[in-house]
mmCIF file of C-alpha atoms and ligand atoms in Angstrom:
data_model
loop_
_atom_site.group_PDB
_atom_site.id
_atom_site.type_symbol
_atom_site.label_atom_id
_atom_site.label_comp_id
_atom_site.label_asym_id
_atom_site.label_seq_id
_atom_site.Cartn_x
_atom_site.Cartn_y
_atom_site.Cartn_z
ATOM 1 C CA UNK W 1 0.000 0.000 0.000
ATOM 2 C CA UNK W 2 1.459 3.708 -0.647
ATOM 3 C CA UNK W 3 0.669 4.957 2.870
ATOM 4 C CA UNK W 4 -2.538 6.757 4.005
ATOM 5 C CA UNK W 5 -4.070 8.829 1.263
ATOM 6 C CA UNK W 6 -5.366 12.074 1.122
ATOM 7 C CA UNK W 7 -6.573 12.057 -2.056
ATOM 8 C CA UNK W 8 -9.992 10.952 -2.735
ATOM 9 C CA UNK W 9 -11.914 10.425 -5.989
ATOM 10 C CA UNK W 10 -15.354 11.643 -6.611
ATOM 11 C CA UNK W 11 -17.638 10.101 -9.072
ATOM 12 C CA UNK W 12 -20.998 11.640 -9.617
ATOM 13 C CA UNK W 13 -23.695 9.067 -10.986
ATOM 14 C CA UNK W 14 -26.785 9.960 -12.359
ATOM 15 C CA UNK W 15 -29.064 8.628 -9.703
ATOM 16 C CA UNK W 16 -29.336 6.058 -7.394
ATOM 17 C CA UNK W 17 -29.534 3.254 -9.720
ATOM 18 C CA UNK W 18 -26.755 3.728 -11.522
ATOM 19 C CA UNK W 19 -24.888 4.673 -8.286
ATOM 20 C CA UNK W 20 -25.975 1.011 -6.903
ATOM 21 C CA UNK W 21 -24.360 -0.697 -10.379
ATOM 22 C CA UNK W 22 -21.315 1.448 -10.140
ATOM 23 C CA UNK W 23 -20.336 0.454 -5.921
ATOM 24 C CA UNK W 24 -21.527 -3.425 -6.937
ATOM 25 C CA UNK W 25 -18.786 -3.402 -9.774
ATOM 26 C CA UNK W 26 -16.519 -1.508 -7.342
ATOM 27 C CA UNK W 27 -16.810 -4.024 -4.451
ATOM 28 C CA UNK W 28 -16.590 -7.429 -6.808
ATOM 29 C CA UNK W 29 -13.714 -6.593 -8.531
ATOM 30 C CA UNK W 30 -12.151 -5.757 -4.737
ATOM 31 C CA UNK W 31 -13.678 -9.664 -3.450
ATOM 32 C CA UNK W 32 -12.072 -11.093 -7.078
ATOM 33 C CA UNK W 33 -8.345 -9.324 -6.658
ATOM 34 C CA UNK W 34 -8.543 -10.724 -2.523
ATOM 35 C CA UNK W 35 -5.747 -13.366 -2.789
ATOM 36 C CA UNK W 36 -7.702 -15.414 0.223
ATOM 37 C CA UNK W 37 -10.664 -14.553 1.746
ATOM 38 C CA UNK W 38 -11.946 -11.623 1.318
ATOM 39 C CA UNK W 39 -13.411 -8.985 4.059
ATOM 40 C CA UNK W 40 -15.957 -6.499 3.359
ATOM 41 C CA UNK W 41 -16.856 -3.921 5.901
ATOM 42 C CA UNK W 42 -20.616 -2.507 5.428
ATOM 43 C CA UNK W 43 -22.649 0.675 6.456
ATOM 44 C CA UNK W 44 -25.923 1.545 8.239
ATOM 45 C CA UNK W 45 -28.184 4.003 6.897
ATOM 46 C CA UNK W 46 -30.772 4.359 3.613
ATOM 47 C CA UNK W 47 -27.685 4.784 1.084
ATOM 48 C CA UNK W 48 -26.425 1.656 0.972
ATOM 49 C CA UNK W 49 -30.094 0.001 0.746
ATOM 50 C CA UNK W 50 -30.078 -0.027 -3.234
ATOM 51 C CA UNK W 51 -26.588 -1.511 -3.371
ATOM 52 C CA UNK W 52 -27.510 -4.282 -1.103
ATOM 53 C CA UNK W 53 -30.866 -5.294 -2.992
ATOM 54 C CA UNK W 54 -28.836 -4.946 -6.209
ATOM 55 C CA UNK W 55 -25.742 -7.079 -4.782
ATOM 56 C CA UNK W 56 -28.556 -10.168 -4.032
ATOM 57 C CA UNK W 57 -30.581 -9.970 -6.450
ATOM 58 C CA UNK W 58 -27.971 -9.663 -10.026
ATOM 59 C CA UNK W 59 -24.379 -10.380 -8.267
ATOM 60 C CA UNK W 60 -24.970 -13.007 -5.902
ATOM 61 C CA UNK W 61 -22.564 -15.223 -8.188
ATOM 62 C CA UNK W 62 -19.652 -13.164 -8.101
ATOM 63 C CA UNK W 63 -19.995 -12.569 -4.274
ATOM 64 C CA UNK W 64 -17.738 -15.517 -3.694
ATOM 65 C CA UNK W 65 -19.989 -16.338 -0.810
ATOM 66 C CA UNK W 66 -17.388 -18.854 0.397
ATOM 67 C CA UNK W 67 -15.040 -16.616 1.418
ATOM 68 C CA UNK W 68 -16.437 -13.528 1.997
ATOM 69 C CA UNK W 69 -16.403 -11.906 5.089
ATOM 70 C CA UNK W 70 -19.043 -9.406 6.233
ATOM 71 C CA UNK W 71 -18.063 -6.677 9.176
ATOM 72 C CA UNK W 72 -20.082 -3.527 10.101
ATOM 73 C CA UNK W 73 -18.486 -0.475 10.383
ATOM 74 C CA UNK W 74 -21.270 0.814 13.265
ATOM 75 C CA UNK W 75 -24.282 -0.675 14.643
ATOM 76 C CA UNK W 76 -26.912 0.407 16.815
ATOM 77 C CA UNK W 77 -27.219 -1.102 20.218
ATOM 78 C CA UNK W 78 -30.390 -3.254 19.558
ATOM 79 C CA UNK W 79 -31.898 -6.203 18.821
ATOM 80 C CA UNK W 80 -30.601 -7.377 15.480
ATOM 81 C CA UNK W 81 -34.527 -7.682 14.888
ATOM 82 C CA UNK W 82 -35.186 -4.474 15.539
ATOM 83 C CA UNK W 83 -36.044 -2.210 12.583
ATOM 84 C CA UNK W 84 -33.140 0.354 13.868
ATOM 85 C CA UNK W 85 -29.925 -2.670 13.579
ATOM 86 C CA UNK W 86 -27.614 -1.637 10.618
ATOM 87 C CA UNK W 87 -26.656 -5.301 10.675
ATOM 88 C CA UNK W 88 -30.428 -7.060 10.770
ATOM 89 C CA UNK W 89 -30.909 -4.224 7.621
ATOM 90 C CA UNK W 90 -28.299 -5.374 5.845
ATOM 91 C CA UNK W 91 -29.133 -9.509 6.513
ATOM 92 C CA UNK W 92 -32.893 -8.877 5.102
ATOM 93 C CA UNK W 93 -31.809 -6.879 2.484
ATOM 94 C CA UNK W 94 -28.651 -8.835 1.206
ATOM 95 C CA UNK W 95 -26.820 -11.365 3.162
ATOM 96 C CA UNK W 96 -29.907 -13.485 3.910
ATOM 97 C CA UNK W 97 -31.417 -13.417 0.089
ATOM 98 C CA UNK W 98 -27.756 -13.979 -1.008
ATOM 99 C CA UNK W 99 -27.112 -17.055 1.043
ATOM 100 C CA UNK W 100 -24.108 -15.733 3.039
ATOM 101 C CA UNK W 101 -22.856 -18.393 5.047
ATOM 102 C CA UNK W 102 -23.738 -17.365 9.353
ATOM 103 C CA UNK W 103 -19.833 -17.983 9.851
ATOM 104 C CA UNK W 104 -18.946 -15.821 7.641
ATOM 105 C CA UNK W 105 -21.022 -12.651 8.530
ATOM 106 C CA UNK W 106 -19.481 -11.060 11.801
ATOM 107 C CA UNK W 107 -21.751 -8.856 13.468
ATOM 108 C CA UNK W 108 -21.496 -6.269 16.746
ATOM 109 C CA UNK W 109 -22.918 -8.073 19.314
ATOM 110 C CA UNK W 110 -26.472 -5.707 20.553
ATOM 111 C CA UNK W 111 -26.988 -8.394 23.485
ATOM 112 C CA UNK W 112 -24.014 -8.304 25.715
ATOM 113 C CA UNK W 113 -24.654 -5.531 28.640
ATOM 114 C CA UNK W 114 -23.178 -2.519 27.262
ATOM 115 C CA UNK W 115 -21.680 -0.552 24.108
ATOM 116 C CA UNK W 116 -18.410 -0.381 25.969
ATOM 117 C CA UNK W 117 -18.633 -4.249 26.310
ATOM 118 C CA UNK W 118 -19.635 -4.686 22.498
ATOM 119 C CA UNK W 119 -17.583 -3.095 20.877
ATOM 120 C CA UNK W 120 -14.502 -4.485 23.359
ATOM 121 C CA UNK W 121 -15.802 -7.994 21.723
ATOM 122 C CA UNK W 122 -15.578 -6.491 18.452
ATOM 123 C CA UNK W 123 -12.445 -5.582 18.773
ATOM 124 C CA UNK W 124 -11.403 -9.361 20.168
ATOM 125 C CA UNK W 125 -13.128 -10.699 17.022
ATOM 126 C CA UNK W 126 -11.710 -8.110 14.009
ATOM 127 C CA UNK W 127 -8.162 -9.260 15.637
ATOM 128 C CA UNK W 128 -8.997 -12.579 15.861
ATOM 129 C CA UNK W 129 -9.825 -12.311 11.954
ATOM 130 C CA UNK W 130 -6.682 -10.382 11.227
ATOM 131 C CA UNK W 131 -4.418 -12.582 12.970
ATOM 132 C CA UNK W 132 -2.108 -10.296 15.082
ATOM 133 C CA UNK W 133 -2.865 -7.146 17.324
ATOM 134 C CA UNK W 134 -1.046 -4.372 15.043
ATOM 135 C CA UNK W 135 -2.460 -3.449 12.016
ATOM 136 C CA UNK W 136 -0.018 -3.427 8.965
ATOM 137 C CA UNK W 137 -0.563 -0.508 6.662
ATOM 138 C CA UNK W 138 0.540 -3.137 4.149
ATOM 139 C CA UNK W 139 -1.612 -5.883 4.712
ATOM 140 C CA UNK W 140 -5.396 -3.894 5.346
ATOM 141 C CA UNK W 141 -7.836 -5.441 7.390
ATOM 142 C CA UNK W 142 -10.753 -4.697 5.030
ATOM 143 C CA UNK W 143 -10.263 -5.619 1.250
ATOM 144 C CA UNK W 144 -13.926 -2.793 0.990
ATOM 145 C CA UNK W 145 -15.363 -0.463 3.127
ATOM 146 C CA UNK W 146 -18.427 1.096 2.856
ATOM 147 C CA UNK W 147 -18.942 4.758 4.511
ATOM 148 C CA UNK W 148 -21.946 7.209 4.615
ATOM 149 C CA UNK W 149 -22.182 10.906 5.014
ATOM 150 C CA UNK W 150 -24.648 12.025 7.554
ATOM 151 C CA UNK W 151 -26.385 15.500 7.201
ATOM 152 C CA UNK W 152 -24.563 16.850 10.748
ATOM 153 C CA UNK W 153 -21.176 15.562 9.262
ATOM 154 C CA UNK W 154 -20.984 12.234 10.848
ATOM 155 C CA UNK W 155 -20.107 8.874 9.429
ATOM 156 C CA UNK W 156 -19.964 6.040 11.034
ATOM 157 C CA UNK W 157 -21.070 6.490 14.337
ATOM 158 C CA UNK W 158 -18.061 8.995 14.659
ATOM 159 C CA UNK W 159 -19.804 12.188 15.456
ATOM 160 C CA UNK W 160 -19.003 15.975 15.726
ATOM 161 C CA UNK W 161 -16.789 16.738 18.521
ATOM 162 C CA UNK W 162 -17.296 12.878 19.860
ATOM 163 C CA UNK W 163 -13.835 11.736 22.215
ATOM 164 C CA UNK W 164 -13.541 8.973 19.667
ATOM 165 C CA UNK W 165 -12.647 10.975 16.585
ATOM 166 C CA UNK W 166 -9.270 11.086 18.214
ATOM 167 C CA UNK W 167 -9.023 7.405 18.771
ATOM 168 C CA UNK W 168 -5.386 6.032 17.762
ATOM 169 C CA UNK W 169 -5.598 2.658 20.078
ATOM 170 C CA UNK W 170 -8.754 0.685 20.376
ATOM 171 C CA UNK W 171 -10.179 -0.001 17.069
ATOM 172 C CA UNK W 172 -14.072 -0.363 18.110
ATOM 173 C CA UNK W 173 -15.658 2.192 20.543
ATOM 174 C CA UNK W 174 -19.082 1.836 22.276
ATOM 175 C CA UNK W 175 -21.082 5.577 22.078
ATOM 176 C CA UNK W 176 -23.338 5.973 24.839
ATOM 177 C CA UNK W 177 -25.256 9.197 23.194
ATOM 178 C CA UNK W 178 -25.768 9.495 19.714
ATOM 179 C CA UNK W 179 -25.328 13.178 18.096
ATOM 180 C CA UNK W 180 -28.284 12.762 15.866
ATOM 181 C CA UNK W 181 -31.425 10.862 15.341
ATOM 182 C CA UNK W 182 -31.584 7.562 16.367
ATOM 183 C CA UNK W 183 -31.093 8.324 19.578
ATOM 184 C CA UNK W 184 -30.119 5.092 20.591
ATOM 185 C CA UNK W 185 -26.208 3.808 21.993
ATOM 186 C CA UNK W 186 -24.251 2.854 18.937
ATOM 187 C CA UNK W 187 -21.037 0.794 18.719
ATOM 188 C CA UNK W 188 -18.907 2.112 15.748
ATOM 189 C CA UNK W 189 -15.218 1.163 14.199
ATOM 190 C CA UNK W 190 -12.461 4.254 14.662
ATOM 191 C CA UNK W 191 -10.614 5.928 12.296
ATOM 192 C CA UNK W 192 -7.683 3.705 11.990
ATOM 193 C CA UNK W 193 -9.881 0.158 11.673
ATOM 194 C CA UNK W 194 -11.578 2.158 9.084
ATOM 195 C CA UNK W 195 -8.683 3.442 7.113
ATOM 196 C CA UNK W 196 -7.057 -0.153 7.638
ATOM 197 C CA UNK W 197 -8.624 -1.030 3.922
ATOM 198 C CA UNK W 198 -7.638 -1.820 0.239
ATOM 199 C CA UNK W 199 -10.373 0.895 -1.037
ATOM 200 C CA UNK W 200 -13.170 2.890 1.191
ATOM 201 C CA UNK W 201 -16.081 4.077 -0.978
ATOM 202 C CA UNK W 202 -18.752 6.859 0.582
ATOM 203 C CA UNK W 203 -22.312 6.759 -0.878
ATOM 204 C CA UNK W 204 -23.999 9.855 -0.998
ATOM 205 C CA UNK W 205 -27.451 10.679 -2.156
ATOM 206 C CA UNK W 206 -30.256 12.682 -2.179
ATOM 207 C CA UNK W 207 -30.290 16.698 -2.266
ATOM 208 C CA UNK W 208 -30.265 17.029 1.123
ATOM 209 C CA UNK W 209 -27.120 16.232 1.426
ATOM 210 C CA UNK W 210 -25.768 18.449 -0.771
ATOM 211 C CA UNK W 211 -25.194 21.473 1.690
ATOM 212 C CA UNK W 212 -23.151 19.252 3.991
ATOM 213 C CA UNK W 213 -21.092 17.705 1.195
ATOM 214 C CA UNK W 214 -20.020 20.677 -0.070
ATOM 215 C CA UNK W 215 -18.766 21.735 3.613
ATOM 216 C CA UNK W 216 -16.853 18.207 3.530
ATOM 217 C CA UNK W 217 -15.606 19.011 0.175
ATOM 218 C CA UNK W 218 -14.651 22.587 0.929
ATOM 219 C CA UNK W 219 -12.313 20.692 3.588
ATOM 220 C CA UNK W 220 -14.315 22.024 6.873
ATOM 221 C CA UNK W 221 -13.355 19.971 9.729
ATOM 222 C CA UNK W 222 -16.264 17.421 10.038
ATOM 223 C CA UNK W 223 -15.996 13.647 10.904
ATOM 224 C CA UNK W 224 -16.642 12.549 6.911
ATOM 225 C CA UNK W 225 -13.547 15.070 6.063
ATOM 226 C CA UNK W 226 -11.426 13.062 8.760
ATOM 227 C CA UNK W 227 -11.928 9.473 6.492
ATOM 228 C CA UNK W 228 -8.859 8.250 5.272
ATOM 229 C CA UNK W 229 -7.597 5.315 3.619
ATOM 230 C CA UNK W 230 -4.528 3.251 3.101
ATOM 231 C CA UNK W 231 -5.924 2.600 -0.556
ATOM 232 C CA UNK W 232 -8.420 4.016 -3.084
ATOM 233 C CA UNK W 233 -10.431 6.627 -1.381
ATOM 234 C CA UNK W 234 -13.558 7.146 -3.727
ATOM 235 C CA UNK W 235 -16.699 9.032 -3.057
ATOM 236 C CA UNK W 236 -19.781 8.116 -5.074
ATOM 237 C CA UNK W 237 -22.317 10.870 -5.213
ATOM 238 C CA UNK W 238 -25.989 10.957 -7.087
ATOM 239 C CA UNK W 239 -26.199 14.071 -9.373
ATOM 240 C CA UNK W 240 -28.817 15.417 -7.054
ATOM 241 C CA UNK W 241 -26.284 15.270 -3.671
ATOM 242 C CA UNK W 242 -23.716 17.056 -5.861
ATOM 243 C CA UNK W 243 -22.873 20.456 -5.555
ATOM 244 C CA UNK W 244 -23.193 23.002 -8.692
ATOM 245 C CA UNK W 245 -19.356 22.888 -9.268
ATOM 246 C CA UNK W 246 -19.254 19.272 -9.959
ATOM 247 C CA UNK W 247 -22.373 18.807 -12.452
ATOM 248 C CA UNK W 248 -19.610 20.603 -14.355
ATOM 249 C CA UNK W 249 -16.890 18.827 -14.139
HETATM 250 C C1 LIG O 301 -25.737 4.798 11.062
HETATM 251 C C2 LIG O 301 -24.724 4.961 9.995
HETATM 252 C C3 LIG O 301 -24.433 6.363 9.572
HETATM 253 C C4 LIG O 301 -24.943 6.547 8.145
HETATM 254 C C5 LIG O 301 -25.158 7.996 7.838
HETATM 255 C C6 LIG O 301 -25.766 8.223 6.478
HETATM 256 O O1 LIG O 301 -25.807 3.742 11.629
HETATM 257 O O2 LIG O 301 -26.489 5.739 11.316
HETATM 258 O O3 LIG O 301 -23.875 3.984 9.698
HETATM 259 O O4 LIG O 301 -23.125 6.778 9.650
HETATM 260 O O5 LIG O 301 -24.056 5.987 7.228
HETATM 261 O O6 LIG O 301 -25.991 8.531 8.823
HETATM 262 O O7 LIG O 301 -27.030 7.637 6.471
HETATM 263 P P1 LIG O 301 -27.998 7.749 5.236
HETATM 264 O O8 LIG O 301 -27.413 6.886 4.179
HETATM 265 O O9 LIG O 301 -29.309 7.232 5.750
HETATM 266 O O10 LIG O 301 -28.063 9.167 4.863
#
C-alpha cells in the first residue's frame, strides 16, 4: 500500500440506480483481486439500501460467498430484529437473500450488557480475523469499506466533537449518546480500523445532502472530512447530492 491517502476520488452518478451498479462493480472486482478470503466492511443508513438489494438480487454469483467476510463499520445497540440494527438491515436486504454463510457474517454483538462491552468484543473478534494485534498498513484489514455521510457531518457512528474521533488505540468504541437521530447507543469502528482497507467508498445521495457535502468538500473539519484510507479513497455521489461545481466537471 502507498501509505494513508489524502486524495480521494469523486464520481458523480446519475441517480441512485446507476450509483448502486457502479459500488456493486466496485466491491466485486475488490472480493475477485482478494488473494484469500476476502473482508468487506458494510454501512448503516438508507444509502447503501439499493446496493444491497442490487448485490442479491444480479451479483450473488460473483460474491464468492465462500469466502467472503461481512463486518459492520457501526451498529446500533439493539436487537438485530429491531427495525433500527444496521446489521439485521443489511441480513434482510442482502446477506440473507444472497445465502451468506452465518460464519462468515461477523456482526457487533447488541446483546451483551453494554456498548463499551460490544464493541470491546468487536475488537477481540476483528483481531482474531486479522491474525495479530497491530495493524499493517501493508496488509489492510478490510479488502472494501463502505462509509456514509450524515447531514450533521458524521459517518460512522463517529460524530461531531465525539472523544472517539481522536481514537489512535482501540479499534471499536461503544457511544453511549448518539449526536443525531436515532437516539439510541451505537457501537462504531475508529478511524484507523476504518482506514485499515484496500479501497473505502462513501455513498452519498439525495439533495439534502448536498449542503453538507459541499462543507466536507470545501475541507471544513467534520468527521466525513477526517476518512482516510490506506488505498483508493472514492466518493460516489448521485447528481442530485452534488454540488453546482461538480455537475460541471
Ligand atoms: C448509522 C450509519 C451512519 C450513516 C449515515 C448516512 O448507523 O447511522 O452507519 O453513519 O451511514 O448517517 O445515512 P444515510 O445513508 O441514511 O443518509
Amino acid at each position: 500500500m502507498a501509505g494513508i491517502s489524502q486524495a480521494r476520488r469523486i464520481i458523480v452518478a446519475t441517480d441512485v440506480e446507476a450509483m448502486a451498479r457502479m459500488a456493486a462493480e466496485r466491491l466485486i472486482a475488490r472480493i475477485a483481486q482478494a488473494s484469500g478470503q476476502a473482508a468487506i466492511c458494510l454501512t448503516g443508513g438508507s444509502g447503501p439500501q439499493p446496493l444491497y438489494r442490487l448485490l442479491a438480487r444480479t451479483y450473488r454469483s460473483r460474491l464468492r460467498l465462500d469466502r467472503t467476510h461481512w463486518f459492520m463499520g457501526d451498529d446500533r445497540f439493539v436487537p438485530t430484529d429491531d427495525a433500527l440494527s444496521n446489521i439485521g438491515t443489511a441480513r434482510r436486504l442482502f446477506l440473507d437473500p444472497a445465502g451468506a454463510p452465518a460464519e462468515n457474517i461477523h456482526a457487533i454483538a447488541a446483546d451483551c450488557g453494554s456498548p463499551d462491552a460490544a464493541a470491546r468484543l468487536y475488537e477481540a473478534e476483528l483481531k482474531r480475523f486479522y491474525g495479530r494485534d497491530r495493524l499493517d498498513p501493508a496488509r489492510p484489514l478490510f479488502d472494501f469499506v463502505l462509509m456514509g455521510l450524515a447531514p450533521d457531518g458524521h459517518t460512522a457512528s463517529l460524530f461531531p466533537h465525539a472523544a472517539a474521533l481522536a481514537e489512535r488505540e482501540r479499534r471499536v468504541v461503544g457511544v453511549d449518546e448518539a449526536g443525531l437521530a436515532p437516539f439510541v447507543p451505537r457501537v462504531t469502528l475508529t478511524f484507523p480500523a476504518l482506514a485499515s482497507t484496500r479501497e473505502m467508498l462513501f455513498l452519498v445521495t439525495g439533495e439534502e445532502k448536498r449542503e453538507i457535502l459541499s462543507r466536507v468538500l470545501a475541507g471544513e473539519d467534520l468527521p466525513a472530512s477526517r476518512a482516510r484510507a490506506e488505498g483508493e479513497m472514492v466518493w460516489l455521489i448521485e447528481a442530485a447530492a452534488a454540488p453546482a461545481d461538480l455537475h460541471a466537471t
